[in-house]
PDB file of C-alpha atoms in Angstrom:
ATOM      1  CA  MET A   7      11.226   1.400 -30.849  1.00 43.00           C
ATOM      2  CA  PRO A   8      14.332   1.689 -28.665  1.00 48.00           C
ATOM      3  CA  LYS A   9      15.477  -1.495 -26.963  1.00 48.00           C
ATOM      4  CA  VAL A  10      14.743  -0.183 -23.465  1.00 47.00           C
ATOM      5  CA  GLN A  11      11.143   0.630 -24.379  1.00 54.00           C
ATOM      6  CA  SER A  12      10.672  -2.921 -25.621  1.00 59.00           C
ATOM      7  CA  LYS A  13      12.094  -4.340 -22.367  1.00 66.00           C
ATOM      8  CA  THR A  14      10.023  -1.992 -20.242  1.00 71.00           C
ATOM      9  CA  ARG A  15       6.774  -2.701 -22.083  1.00 70.00           C
ATOM     10  CA  GLY A  16       7.486  -6.404 -21.762  1.00 73.00           C
ATOM     11  CA  GLN A  17       6.780  -6.147 -18.016  1.00 75.00           C
ATOM     12  CA  PHE A  18       3.236  -4.861 -18.639  1.00 77.00           C
ATOM     13  CA  ASP A  19      -0.017  -5.946 -20.289  1.00 78.00           C
ATOM     14  CA  LYS A  20      -2.370  -3.572 -22.079  1.00 79.00           C
ATOM     15  CA  VAL A  21      -5.595  -2.797 -20.234  1.00 75.00           C
ATOM     16  CA  ASP A  22      -7.247  -1.047 -23.202  1.00 74.00           C
ATOM     17  CA  GLU A  23      -6.732  -1.102 -26.956  1.00 71.00           C
ATOM     18  CA  SER A  24      -5.213   2.372 -27.005  1.00 71.00           C
ATOM     19  CA  GLY A  25      -2.398   1.245 -24.739  1.00 68.00           C
ATOM     20  CA  THR A  26      -2.747   4.290 -22.498  1.00 75.00           C
ATOM     21  CA  LYS A  27      -3.390   2.031 -19.507  1.00 80.00           C
ATOM     22  CA  VAL A  28      -1.257  -0.974 -18.649  1.00 82.00           C
ATOM     23  CA  ARG A  29      -1.118  -3.568 -15.863  1.00 79.00           C
ATOM     24  CA  CYS A  30       2.172  -4.575 -14.230  1.00 80.00           C
ATOM     25  CA  LYS A  31       2.826  -8.307 -14.585  1.00 77.00           C
ATOM     26  CA  LEU A  32       4.705  -8.334 -11.283  1.00 75.00           C
ATOM     27  CA  CYS A  33       2.179  -6.708  -8.936  1.00 75.00           C
ATOM     28  CA  SER A  34      -0.981  -6.117 -11.069  1.00 75.00           C
ATOM     29  CA  ALA A  35      -0.834  -2.337 -10.537  1.00 77.00           C
ATOM     30  CA  VAL A  36      -2.624  -0.354 -13.276  1.00 80.00           C
ATOM     31  CA  LEU A  37      -0.759   2.660 -14.695  1.00 79.00           C
ATOM     32  CA  THR A  38      -1.655   5.464 -17.085  1.00 78.00           C
ATOM     33  CA  THR A  39       1.109   5.770 -19.667  1.00 74.00           C
ATOM     34  CA  GLY A  40       0.024   8.523 -22.036  1.00 69.00           C
ATOM     35  CA  GLY A  41       1.596   6.437 -24.785  1.00 69.00           C
ATOM     36  CA  GLY A  42       5.137   6.599 -23.393  1.00 74.00           C
ATOM     37  CA  THR A  43       7.201   4.354 -21.156  1.00 76.00           C
ATOM     38  CA  SER A  44       8.425   6.790 -18.501  1.00 77.00           C
ATOM     39  CA  ASN A  45       5.637   5.937 -16.024  1.00 77.00           C
ATOM     40  CA  MET A  46       6.254   2.240 -16.548  1.00 78.00           C
ATOM     41  CA  LEU A  47       9.988   2.606 -16.000  1.00 80.00           C
ATOM     42  CA  SER A  48       9.435   4.756 -12.900  1.00 79.00           C
ATOM     43  CA  HIS A  49       7.086   2.120 -11.495  1.00 77.00           C
ATOM     44  CA  LEU A  50       9.634  -0.650 -12.077  1.00 79.00           C
ATOM     45  CA  LYS A  51      12.426   1.341 -10.437  1.00 78.00           C
ATOM     46  CA  ARG A  52      10.250   2.337  -7.470  1.00 75.00           C
ATOM     47  CA  LYS A  53       8.378  -0.909  -6.792  1.00 72.00           C
ATOM     48  CA  HIS A  54      10.587  -3.589  -8.329  1.00 70.00           C
ATOM     49  CA  SER A  55      14.088  -2.219  -8.012  1.00 67.00           C
ATOM     50  CA  GLU A  56      15.410  -5.678  -7.168  1.00 60.00           C
ATOM     51  CA  ILE A  57      14.995  -6.762 -10.786  1.00 56.00           C
ATOM     52  CA  VAL A  58      15.889  -3.527 -12.508  1.00 59.00           C
ATOM     53  CA  SER A  59      19.462  -2.337 -12.834  1.00 53.00           C
ATOM     54  CA  THR A  60      20.838   0.324 -15.143  1.00 48.00           C
ATOM     55  CA  GLN A  61      24.347   0.725 -16.457  1.00 33.00           C
ATOM     56  CA  THR A  62      26.213   3.808 -15.318  1.00 32.00           C
ATOM     57  CA  ASN A  63      26.695   5.056 -18.860  1.00 39.00           C
ATOM     58  CA  SER A  64      22.984   4.950 -19.666  1.00 43.00           C
ATOM     59  CA  SER A  65      21.182   8.216 -20.184  1.00 40.00           C
ATOM     60  CA  ILE A  66      17.549   9.237 -19.873  1.00 42.00           C
ATOM     61  CA  SER A  67      16.196  12.026 -22.025  1.00 41.00           C
ATOM     62  CA  SER A  68      12.783  13.677 -22.331  1.00 42.00           C
ATOM     63  CA  ARG A  69      10.949  13.506 -25.615  1.00 45.00           C
ATOM     64  CA  ASP A  70       7.764  15.423 -26.502  1.00 42.00           C
ATOM     65  CA  ASN A  71       5.337  15.873 -23.615  1.00 39.00           C
ATOM     66  CA  ASN A  72       5.512  12.257 -22.495  1.00 42.00           C
ATOM     67  CA  ASP A  73       9.057  12.432 -21.062  1.00 44.00           C
ATOM     68  CA  SER A  74       9.768   9.149 -22.847  1.00 42.00           C
ATOM     69  CA  VAL A  75      12.969   7.210 -22.373  1.00 39.00           C
ATOM     70  CA  SER A  76      15.226   7.461 -25.407  1.00 39.00           C
ATOM     71  CA  THR A  77      18.359   5.543 -24.399  1.00 37.00           C
ATOM     72  CA  ILE A  78      18.961   3.253 -21.420  1.00 33.00           C
ATOM     73  CA  GLU A  79      20.381  -0.202 -20.854  1.00 36.00           C
ATOM     74  CA  GLN A  80      18.673  -2.347 -18.256  1.00 43.00           C
ATOM     75  CA  SER A  81      18.925  -5.967 -17.266  1.00 45.00           C
ATOM     76  CA  LEU A  82      16.833  -8.272 -15.155  1.00 42.00           C
ATOM     77  CA  SER A  83      18.825  -9.486 -12.177  1.00 49.00           C
ATOM     78  CA  PRO A  84      16.822 -11.611  -9.719  1.00 55.00           C
ATOM     79  CA  ASN A  85      18.144 -11.794  -6.170  1.00 65.00           C
ATOM     80  CA  PHE A  86      19.255 -15.418  -6.056  1.00 70.00           C
ATOM     81  CA  LYS A  87      20.311 -15.104  -2.413  1.00 75.00           C
ATOM     82  CA  GLU A  88      16.724 -14.318  -1.437  1.00 78.00           C
ATOM     83  CA  ILE A  89      15.469 -17.209  -3.575  1.00 77.00           C
ATOM     84  CA  ASP A  90      17.846 -19.653  -1.869  1.00 79.00           C
ATOM     85  CA  GLU A  91      16.874 -18.352   1.578  1.00 82.00           C
ATOM     86  CA  ALA A  92      13.186 -18.748   0.722  1.00 84.00           C
ATOM     87  CA  LEU A  93      13.839 -22.329  -0.389  1.00 84.00           C
ATOM     88  CA  THR A  94      15.619 -23.118   2.880  1.00 86.00           C
ATOM     89  CA  LEU A  95      12.743 -21.615   4.854  1.00 88.00           C
ATOM     90  CA  MET A  96      10.262 -23.725   2.879  1.00 88.00           C
ATOM     91  CA  LEU A  97      12.171 -26.934   3.677  1.00 88.00           C
ATOM     92  CA  ALA A  98      12.190 -26.049   7.376  1.00 88.00           C
ATOM     93  CA  THR A  99       8.571 -24.877   7.544  1.00 87.00           C
ATOM     94  CA  ASP A 100       7.115 -27.879   5.705  1.00 88.00           C
ATOM     95  CA  PHE A 101       9.509 -30.472   7.204  1.00 85.00           C
ATOM     96  CA  GLN A 102      10.694 -31.484   3.748  1.00 88.00           C
ATOM     97  CA  PRO A 103      13.875 -33.531   3.216  1.00 88.00           C
ATOM     98  CA  PHE A 104      16.894 -31.842   1.674  1.00 85.00           C
ATOM     99  CA  SER A 105      16.676 -34.349  -1.180  1.00 86.00           C
ATOM    100  CA  MET A 106      13.528 -32.571  -2.378  1.00 87.00           C
ATOM    101  CA  VAL A 107      15.656 -30.082  -4.315  1.00 84.00           C
ATOM    102  CA  ASP A 108      16.964 -33.000  -6.402  1.00 84.00           C
ATOM    103  CA  ASP A 109      13.493 -34.238  -7.365  1.00 87.00           C
ATOM    104  CA  LYS A 110      12.870 -33.893 -11.095  1.00 85.00           C
ATOM    105  CA  GLY A 111       9.317 -32.633 -10.674  1.00 83.00           C
ATOM    106  CA  PHE A 112      10.349 -29.958  -8.177  1.00 83.00           C
ATOM    107  CA  ARG A 113      13.186 -28.688 -10.357  1.00 82.00           C
ATOM    108  CA  ASN A 114      10.921 -28.536 -13.418  1.00 80.00           C
ATOM    109  CA  PHE A 115       8.316 -26.631 -11.411  1.00 75.00           C
ATOM    110  CA  VAL A 116      10.822 -24.051 -10.181  1.00 76.00           C
ATOM    111  CA  ARG A 117      12.258 -23.572 -13.652  1.00 74.00           C
ATOM    112  CA  SER A 118       8.774 -22.934 -15.016  1.00 71.00           C
ATOM    113  CA  CYS A 119       8.309 -20.187 -12.402  1.00 70.00           C
ATOM    114  CA  ARG A 120      11.535 -18.413 -13.214  1.00 64.00           C
ATOM    115  CA  SER A 121      11.959 -16.020 -16.078  1.00 57.00           C
ATOM    116  CA  ARG A 122      14.032 -17.097 -19.044  1.00 54.00           C
ATOM    117  CA  ALA A 123      16.819 -14.744 -17.968  1.00 51.00           C
ATOM    118  CA  ALA A 124      16.831 -16.079 -14.421  1.00 54.00           C
ATOM    119  CA  ALA A 125      16.903 -19.697 -15.517  1.00 49.00           C
ATOM    120  CA  ALA A 126      19.919 -19.016 -17.692  1.00 51.00           C
ATOM    121  CA  ALA A 127      21.725 -16.930 -15.097  1.00 53.00           C
ATOM    122  CA  ALA A 128      22.000 -19.405 -12.245  1.00 57.00           C
ATOM    123  CA  PRO A 129      21.282 -23.096 -11.593  1.00 63.00           C
ATOM    124  CA  LEU A 130      18.987 -24.373  -8.893  1.00 65.00           C
ATOM    125  CA  PRO A 131      20.760 -25.069  -5.594  1.00 68.00           C
ATOM    126  CA  ALA A 132      21.830 -28.651  -5.045  1.00 72.00           C
ATOM    127  CA  ARG A 133      20.852 -30.767  -2.048  1.00 74.00           C
ATOM    128  CA  PHE A 134      24.127 -30.162  -0.202  1.00 77.00           C
ATOM    129  CA  GLU A 135      23.745 -26.400  -0.668  1.00 76.00           C
ATOM    130  CA  ALA A 136      20.244 -26.428   0.814  1.00 75.00           C
ATOM    131  CA  GLU A 137      21.481 -28.558   3.702  1.00 81.00           C
ATOM    132  CA  ALA A 138      24.454 -26.265   4.316  1.00 83.00           C
ATOM    133  CA  SER A 139      22.222 -23.199   4.573  1.00 82.00           C
ATOM    134  CA  MET A 140      19.930 -24.730   7.214  1.00 85.00           C
ATOM    135  CA  PRO A 141      22.145 -24.037  10.293  1.00 89.00           C
ATOM    136  CA  LYS A 142      22.202 -20.316   9.456  1.00 88.00           C
ATOM    137  CA  LEU A 143      18.412 -20.223   9.236  1.00 87.00           C
ATOM    138  CA  PHE A 144      18.104 -22.216  12.469  1.00 90.00           C
ATOM    139  CA  ASN A 145      20.390 -19.855  14.380  1.00 92.00           C
ATOM    140  CA  GLU A 146      18.553 -16.791  13.091  1.00 92.00           C
ATOM    141  CA  LEU A 147      15.125 -18.145  14.059  1.00 92.00           C
ATOM    142  CA  LYS A 148      16.415 -19.390  17.412  1.00 94.00           C
ATOM    143  CA  ALA A 149      17.797 -15.955  18.261  1.00 95.00           C
ATOM    144  CA  LYS A 150      14.506 -14.347  17.231  1.00 95.00           C
ATOM    145  CA  LEU A 151      12.462 -16.731  19.396  1.00 95.00           C
ATOM    146  CA  LYS A 152      14.771 -16.188  22.374  1.00 95.00           C
ATOM    147  CA  ARG A 153      14.234 -12.444  22.089  1.00 95.00           C
ATOM    148  CA  ILE A 154      10.478 -12.947  22.055  1.00 95.00           C
ATOM    149  CA  LEU A 155      10.511 -15.341  25.010  1.00 95.00           C
ATOM    150  CA  SER A 156      12.614 -12.928  27.053  1.00 93.00           C
ATOM    151  CA  ASP A 157       9.664 -10.515  27.065  1.00 92.00           C
ATOM    152  CA  ILE A 158       7.007 -13.111  27.925  1.00 93.00           C
ATOM    153  CA  ASP A 159       5.985 -13.277  31.581  1.00 90.00           C
ATOM    154  CA  ASN A 160       4.088 -16.580  31.505  1.00 91.00           C
ATOM    155  CA  LEU A 161       5.092 -19.678  29.582  1.00 93.00           C
ATOM    156  CA  SER A 162       3.673 -23.183  29.387  1.00 95.00           C
ATOM    157  CA  LEU A 163       5.947 -26.090  28.487  1.00 95.00           C
ATOM    158  CA  THR A 164       5.107 -29.603  27.340  1.00 96.00           C
ATOM    159  CA  THR A 165       7.428 -32.570  26.898  1.00 95.00           C
ATOM    160  CA  ASP A 166       7.027 -35.683  24.807  1.00 96.00           C
ATOM    161  CA  VAL A 167       9.288 -38.728  24.883  1.00 95.00           C
ATOM    162  CA  TRP A 168       8.863 -40.853  21.780  1.00 95.00           C
ATOM    163  CA  THR A 169      10.549 -43.581  19.738  1.00 95.00           C
ATOM    164  CA  SER A 170      11.351 -43.392  16.036  1.00 93.00           C
ATOM    165  CA  ASN A 171      10.881 -46.172  13.489  1.00 91.00           C
ATOM    166  CA  SER A 172      14.556 -47.001  13.921  1.00 92.00           C
ATOM    167  CA  MET A 173      13.942 -47.504  17.667  1.00 94.00           C
ATOM    168  CA  GLU A 174      15.794 -44.369  18.748  1.00 94.00           C
ATOM    169  CA  SER A 175      14.370 -42.412  21.673  1.00 95.00           C
ATOM    170  CA  TYR A 176      13.850 -38.655  21.562  1.00 96.00           C
ATOM    171  CA  ILE A 177      12.452 -35.931  23.758  1.00 96.00           C
ATOM    172  CA  THR A 178      10.602 -32.985  22.245  1.00 96.00           C
ATOM    173  CA  ILE A 179       9.971 -29.843  24.275  1.00 96.00           C
ATOM    174  CA  THR A 180       7.386 -27.306  23.134  1.00 97.00           C
ATOM    175  CA  VAL A 181       6.760 -23.855  24.582  1.00 96.00           C
ATOM    176  CA  HIS A 182       3.312 -22.230  24.529  1.00 97.00           C
ATOM    177  CA  PHE A 183       2.655 -18.540  25.111  1.00 96.00           C
ATOM    178  CA  PHE A 184       0.514 -15.584  24.111  1.00 95.00           C
ATOM    179  CA  TYR A 185       2.175 -13.145  21.727  1.00 93.00           C
ATOM    180  CA  ARG A 186       0.278 -10.094  20.520  1.00 90.00           C
ATOM    181  CA  ASP A 187      -2.984 -11.700  21.656  1.00 89.00           C
ATOM    182  CA  ASP A 188      -2.329 -14.898  19.701  1.00 93.00           C
ATOM    183  CA  LEU A 189      -1.513 -18.279  21.225  1.00 95.00           C
ATOM    184  CA  LYS A 190       1.804 -19.528  19.881  1.00 95.00           C
ATOM    185  CA  SER A 191       3.369 -22.976  20.150  1.00 95.00           C
ATOM    186  CA  CYS A 192       7.025 -23.395  19.218  1.00 95.00           C
ATOM    187  CA  VAL A 193       9.194 -26.490  19.384  1.00 94.00           C
ATOM    188  CA  LEU A 194      12.350 -25.666  21.318  1.00 95.00           C
ATOM    189  CA  THR A 195      14.160 -28.891  20.596  1.00 95.00           C
ATOM    190  CA  THR A 196      13.960 -32.523  19.621  1.00 94.00           C
ATOM    191  CA  THR A 197      16.891 -34.210  21.330  1.00 95.00           C
ATOM    192  CA  LEU A 198      18.174 -37.765  21.090  1.00 95.00           C
ATOM    193  CA  LEU A 199      18.107 -39.645  24.402  1.00 95.00           C
ATOM    194  CA  THR A 200      21.230 -41.747  24.695  1.00 91.00           C
ATOM    195  CA  GLU A 201      20.577 -43.163  28.167  1.00 92.00           C
ATOM    196  CA  SER A 202      17.755 -44.923  29.984  1.00 91.00           C
ATOM    197  CA  HIS A 203      14.635 -42.846  30.616  1.00 90.00           C
ATOM    198  CA  THR A 204      15.201 -42.472  34.310  1.00 92.00           C
ATOM    199  CA  ALA A 205      13.790 -39.513  36.187  1.00 92.00           C
ATOM    200  CA  ASP A 206      17.267 -38.175  36.936  1.00 93.00           C
ATOM    201  CA  HIS A 207      18.395 -38.396  33.319  1.00 93.00           C
ATOM    202  CA  LEU A 208      15.257 -36.725  31.973  1.00 94.00           C
ATOM    203  CA  LYS A 209      15.594 -34.007  34.600  1.00 93.00           C
ATOM    204  CA  ASP A 210      19.175 -33.311  33.530  1.00 94.00           C
ATOM    205  CA  VAL A 211      18.241 -33.195  29.837  1.00 94.00           C
ATOM    206  CA  VAL A 212      15.315 -30.833  30.436  1.00 94.00           C
ATOM    207  CA  HIS A 213      17.398 -28.593  32.681  1.00 94.00           C
ATOM    208  CA  GLN A 214      20.123 -28.382  30.042  1.00 94.00           C
ATOM    209  CA  ILE A 215      17.593 -27.413  27.368  1.00 95.00           C
ATOM    210  CA  PHE A 216      15.982 -24.780  29.596  1.00 94.00           C
ATOM    211  CA  THR A 217      19.386 -23.286  30.331  1.00 94.00           C
ATOM    212  CA  GLU A 218      20.231 -23.176  26.633  1.00 94.00           C
ATOM    213  CA  TRP A 219      17.020 -21.250  25.980  1.00 94.00           C
ATOM    214  CA  GLU A 220      17.473 -19.067  29.071  1.00 92.00           C
ATOM    215  CA  ILE A 221      14.226 -20.314  30.593  1.00 92.00           C
ATOM    216  CA  TYR A 222      14.441 -20.354  34.362  1.00 86.00           C
ATOM    217  CA  LEU A 223      11.890 -21.936  36.684  1.00 77.00           C
ATOM    218  CA  TYR A 224      11.266 -20.190  39.969  1.00 65.00           C
TER     219      TYR A 224
END
């Protein structure tokens, strides 16, 4: 069997003993193969193009009535940029520390989820890399939220002044609004308070935050 057929079939499980029906390991789609690999390869290229790449000197030829693939070189190439971005989003969404990416259990878990080719191709991001990517994610989500808020007519805002275990004072401001018929609550900021909690100081801090988010009170 040609090398490409072996690689292609490796992405599928047999549904019946004859092998004329297979199930994609990536998305569970069931395909009719007719005994060849052309349908499987077409499915991979159409639905999972991010992991399928072909060399420019590869050729595809028809054979018999099954239009089987005779010669082609393909390699699995996971999008590591998307993986790193997903990891950063997970840290932000679940309020996890950057040091989580250094935890032995976490790294073993991620390696077990990756394919053998992916694990060999690139290492897991280190803590400093995850931390360095957070500002980019923050700015992207902030810009997205500002665009949404600019179209909202009615907003509700809540403030909370609290003290951390290290006795530092913070103010957290949360915005509440209806978006596409769903009530949303988003934290605009958690800011360190460096002065006494006087009314004037809190007013100045809140005003500065509202201005930053282009929220104007009338």
